[in-house]
């Protein structure tokens, strides 16, 4: 049985406006269009109706938002660890030509495998903040992500621009 693919569309005028605003807005236009098409929440059912590039873009968005806000510890604590590290996100990033990010994700996955149960458990704000002190190995990865974020966002934007049809149908 073949799943019916969700149709993701972006208005050409909106896309042009977002492109003028910059690469973050351009990438965000596709993230927003995919989220709108799936009703705002990625589920096992609608994930099966997206292609690998669309799912990878949603993974990039979660990774970007969480790591820029609170690092890999926050990403894992907020429940995105499995999505990022138990799916071929690193391999897809390599296919997108973002090798340094793929390497960083593979390093982070090793730490995730070792520490995720401790990081994912329910805890108070104080216990959550203490996780950062208890797991300094994530600091270097967080720093590397922040240092490279602008370049990686640009590379994501370029990949999307070179493969528009894999992400959405552009409509007039």
mmCIF file of C-alpha atoms in Angstrom:
data_model
loop_
_atom_site.group_PDB
_atom_site.id
_atom_site.type_symbol
_atom_site.label_atom_id
_atom_site.label_comp_id
_atom_site.label_asym_id
_atom_site.label_seq_id
_atom_site.Cartn_x
_atom_site.Cartn_y
_atom_site.Cartn_z
ATOM 1 C CA UNK A 1 0.000 0.000 0.000
ATOM 2 C CA UNK A 2 1.398 3.370 -1.025
ATOM 3 C CA UNK A 3 0.786 6.373 1.222
ATOM 4 C CA UNK A 4 -0.812 9.415 -0.333
ATOM 5 C CA UNK A 5 1.685 12.257 -0.364
ATOM 6 C CA UNK A 6 0.673 15.502 1.321
ATOM 7 C CA UNK A 7 0.643 18.424 -1.110
ATOM 8 C CA UNK A 8 2.810 21.283 0.125
ATOM 9 C CA UNK A 9 2.376 24.605 -1.684
ATOM 10 C CA UNK A 10 3.949 28.044 -1.413
ATOM 11 C CA UNK A 11 2.712 31.162 -3.145
ATOM 12 C CA UNK A 12 5.400 32.503 -5.491
ATOM 13 C CA UNK A 13 4.927 36.098 -4.288
ATOM 14 C CA UNK A 14 5.325 35.013 -0.652
ATOM 15 C CA UNK A 15 8.434 33.032 -1.530
ATOM 16 C CA UNK A 16 9.993 35.985 -3.364
ATOM 17 C CA UNK A 17 9.263 38.259 -0.397
ATOM 18 C CA UNK A 18 10.795 35.748 2.042
ATOM 19 C CA UNK A 19 13.871 35.350 -0.181
ATOM 20 C CA UNK A 20 14.354 39.135 -0.081
ATOM 21 C CA UNK A 21 14.148 39.047 3.734
ATOM 22 C CA UNK A 22 17.068 36.607 3.890
ATOM 23 C CA UNK A 23 17.969 32.955 4.110
ATOM 24 C CA UNK A 24 16.284 32.365 7.488
ATOM 25 C CA UNK A 25 12.975 33.664 6.139
ATOM 26 C CA UNK A 26 13.396 31.686 2.901
ATOM 27 C CA UNK A 27 13.993 28.420 4.783
ATOM 28 C CA UNK A 28 11.196 29.344 7.203
ATOM 29 C CA UNK A 29 8.730 29.714 4.334
ATOM 30 C CA UNK A 30 9.219 26.039 3.451
ATOM 31 C CA UNK A 31 9.114 24.918 7.092
ATOM 32 C CA UNK A 32 5.868 26.881 7.557
ATOM 33 C CA UNK A 33 4.348 25.442 4.358
ATOM 34 C CA UNK A 34 5.171 21.865 5.405
ATOM 35 C CA UNK A 35 3.838 22.459 8.921
ATOM 36 C CA UNK A 36 0.650 23.967 7.489
ATOM 37 C CA UNK A 37 0.213 20.962 5.174
ATOM 38 C CA UNK A 38 0.515 18.498 8.084
ATOM 39 C CA UNK A 39 -1.722 20.472 10.436
ATOM 40 C CA UNK A 40 1.109 21.807 12.591
ATOM 41 C CA UNK A 41 2.215 18.545 14.176
ATOM 42 C CA UNK A 42 4.463 15.843 12.772
ATOM 43 C CA UNK A 43 2.969 12.413 13.482
ATOM 44 C CA UNK A 44 3.837 8.894 12.340
ATOM 45 C CA UNK A 45 0.878 9.062 9.932
ATOM 46 C CA UNK A 46 1.717 12.345 8.244
ATOM 47 C CA UNK A 47 5.463 11.613 8.345
ATOM 48 C CA UNK A 48 4.745 8.699 6.008
ATOM 49 C CA UNK A 49 3.139 11.195 3.623
ATOM 50 C CA UNK A 50 6.184 13.473 3.423
ATOM 51 C CA UNK A 51 9.347 12.815 1.459
ATOM 52 C CA UNK A 52 12.808 12.468 3.026
ATOM 53 C CA UNK A 53 13.797 16.046 2.164
ATOM 54 C CA UNK A 54 10.657 17.493 3.772
ATOM 55 C CA UNK A 55 11.166 15.434 6.950
ATOM 56 C CA UNK A 56 14.836 16.422 7.031
ATOM 57 C CA UNK A 57 13.885 20.096 6.752
ATOM 58 C CA UNK A 58 11.555 19.725 9.747
ATOM 59 C CA UNK A 59 14.416 18.010 11.607
ATOM 60 C CA UNK A 60 16.755 20.885 10.685
ATOM 61 C CA UNK A 61 14.172 23.358 11.979
ATOM 62 C CA UNK A 62 13.799 21.564 15.333
ATOM 63 C CA UNK A 63 17.570 21.140 15.617
ATOM 64 C CA UNK A 64 18.179 24.798 14.757
ATOM 65 C CA UNK A 65 15.527 26.194 17.103
ATOM 66 C CA UNK A 66 16.423 24.004 20.087
ATOM 67 C CA UNK A 67 20.216 24.131 19.841
ATOM 68 C CA UNK A 68 20.297 27.890 19.237
ATOM 69 C CA UNK A 69 17.998 28.371 22.259
ATOM 70 C CA UNK A 70 19.468 25.904 24.753
ATOM 71 C CA UNK A 71 21.891 23.510 23.135
ATOM 72 C CA UNK A 72 21.745 19.786 22.566
ATOM 73 C CA UNK A 73 20.747 19.115 26.199
ATOM 74 C CA UNK A 74 17.587 21.191 25.671
ATOM 75 C CA UNK A 75 16.940 19.519 22.296
ATOM 76 C CA UNK A 76 17.064 16.088 23.939
ATOM 77 C CA UNK A 77 15.150 17.132 27.067
ATOM 78 C CA UNK A 78 12.357 18.593 24.922
ATOM 79 C CA UNK A 79 11.880 15.241 23.196
ATOM 80 C CA UNK A 80 13.619 15.819 19.855
ATOM 81 C CA UNK A 81 16.553 13.472 20.466
ATOM 82 C CA UNK A 82 14.874 10.427 18.972
ATOM 83 C CA UNK A 83 13.682 12.400 15.943
ATOM 84 C CA UNK A 84 17.168 13.744 15.236
ATOM 85 C CA UNK A 85 19.355 10.809 16.284
ATOM 86 C CA UNK A 86 17.199 7.758 15.517
ATOM 87 C CA UNK A 87 16.439 8.912 11.966
ATOM 88 C CA UNK A 88 18.958 9.371 9.143
ATOM 89 C CA UNK A 89 19.208 13.136 9.664
ATOM 90 C CA UNK A 90 23.030 13.115 9.716
ATOM 91 C CA UNK A 91 23.135 11.024 6.534
ATOM 92 C CA UNK A 92 20.667 13.394 4.841
ATOM 93 C CA UNK A 93 22.751 16.403 5.869
ATOM 94 C CA UNK A 94 25.738 14.729 4.213
ATOM 95 C CA UNK A 95 23.606 14.178 1.075
ATOM 96 C CA UNK A 96 22.684 17.869 1.201
ATOM 97 C CA UNK A 97 26.420 18.652 1.189
ATOM 98 C CA UNK A 98 26.597 19.803 4.820
ATOM 99 C CA UNK A 99 29.320 17.379 5.892
ATOM 100 C CA UNK A 100 30.485 19.297 8.975
ATOM 101 C CA UNK A 101 26.946 19.267 10.391
ATOM 102 C CA UNK A 102 26.645 15.529 9.694
ATOM 103 C CA UNK A 103 29.907 14.953 11.582
ATOM 104 C CA UNK A 104 28.673 17.105 14.493
ATOM 105 C CA UNK A 105 25.378 15.179 14.622
ATOM 106 C CA UNK A 106 27.236 11.867 14.700
ATOM 107 C CA UNK A 107 29.301 13.093 17.676
ATOM 108 C CA UNK A 108 26.129 14.329 19.386
ATOM 109 C CA UNK A 109 24.417 10.972 18.735
ATOM 110 C CA UNK A 110 27.125 9.171 20.721
ATOM 111 C CA UNK A 111 26.458 11.477 23.678
ATOM 112 C CA UNK A 112 22.706 11.092 23.157
ATOM 113 C CA UNK A 113 23.013 7.296 23.260
ATOM 114 C CA UNK A 114 25.001 7.536 26.499
ATOM 115 C CA UNK A 115 22.949 10.198 28.330
ATOM 116 C CA UNK A 116 19.441 10.463 26.841
ATOM 117 C CA UNK A 117 17.635 8.603 29.632
ATOM 118 C CA UNK A 118 19.018 11.000 32.246
ATOM 119 C CA UNK A 119 18.322 14.072 30.089
ATOM 120 C CA UNK A 120 14.811 13.000 29.033
ATOM 121 C CA UNK A 121 13.461 12.250 32.515
ATOM 122 C CA UNK A 122 11.021 14.617 34.167
ATOM 123 C CA UNK A 123 12.829 17.138 36.332
ATOM 124 C CA UNK A 124 12.522 20.522 38.011
ATOM 125 C CA UNK A 125 13.968 23.669 36.443
ATOM 126 C CA UNK A 126 16.897 23.440 38.880
ATOM 127 C CA UNK A 127 17.562 19.798 37.922
ATOM 128 C CA UNK A 128 17.326 20.712 34.234
ATOM 129 C CA UNK A 129 19.844 23.544 34.632
ATOM 130 C CA UNK A 130 22.146 21.170 36.534
ATOM 131 C CA UNK A 131 22.202 18.850 33.489
ATOM 132 C CA UNK A 132 24.305 21.433 31.651
ATOM 133 C CA UNK A 133 26.910 21.288 34.437
ATOM 134 C CA UNK A 134 26.780 17.482 34.563
ATOM 135 C CA UNK A 135 27.299 17.074 30.808
ATOM 136 C CA UNK A 136 30.008 19.487 29.693
ATOM 137 C CA UNK A 137 30.750 17.263 26.661
ATOM 138 C CA UNK A 138 27.754 18.899 24.953
ATOM 139 C CA UNK A 139 29.258 22.403 25.363
ATOM 140 C CA UNK A 140 31.785 21.934 22.564
ATOM 141 C CA UNK A 141 29.048 20.672 20.218
ATOM 142 C CA UNK A 142 26.744 23.557 21.149
ATOM 143 C CA UNK A 143 29.547 26.042 20.471
ATOM 144 C CA UNK A 144 30.356 24.436 17.111
ATOM 145 C CA UNK A 145 26.693 24.593 16.092
ATOM 146 C CA UNK A 146 26.378 28.267 17.028
ATOM 147 C CA UNK A 147 29.657 29.144 15.265
ATOM 148 C CA UNK A 148 28.530 27.428 12.036
ATOM 149 C CA UNK A 149 24.779 28.132 12.172
ATOM 150 C CA UNK A 150 24.779 30.966 9.643
ATOM 151 C CA UNK A 151 26.810 28.994 7.076
ATOM 152 C CA UNK A 152 24.697 25.861 7.607
ATOM 153 C CA UNK A 153 21.457 27.817 7.264
ATOM 154 C CA UNK A 154 22.791 29.242 3.993
ATOM 155 C CA UNK A 155 23.659 25.711 2.810
ATOM 156 C CA UNK A 156 20.149 24.478 3.718
ATOM 157 C CA UNK A 157 18.665 27.442 1.810
ATOM 158 C CA UNK A 158 20.846 26.688 -1.236
ATOM 159 C CA UNK A 159 19.878 23.012 -1.181
ATOM 160 C CA UNK A 160 16.187 23.943 -1.049
ATOM 161 C CA UNK A 161 16.632 26.484 -3.846
ATOM 162 C CA UNK A 162 18.363 23.865 -6.017
ATOM 163 C CA UNK A 163 15.636 21.257 -5.325
ATOM 164 C CA UNK A 164 12.436 23.297 -4.912
ATOM 165 C CA UNK A 165 10.193 20.515 -6.214
ATOM 166 C CA UNK A 166 11.289 18.206 -3.379
ATOM 167 C CA UNK A 167 9.962 20.638 -0.788
ATOM 168 C CA UNK A 168 6.867 22.293 -2.244
ATOM 169 C CA UNK A 169 4.902 23.200 -5.319
ATOM 170 C CA UNK A 170 5.259 26.891 -6.106
ATOM 171 C CA UNK A 171 1.909 28.406 -7.078
ATOM 172 C CA UNK A 172 0.985 31.788 -8.594
#
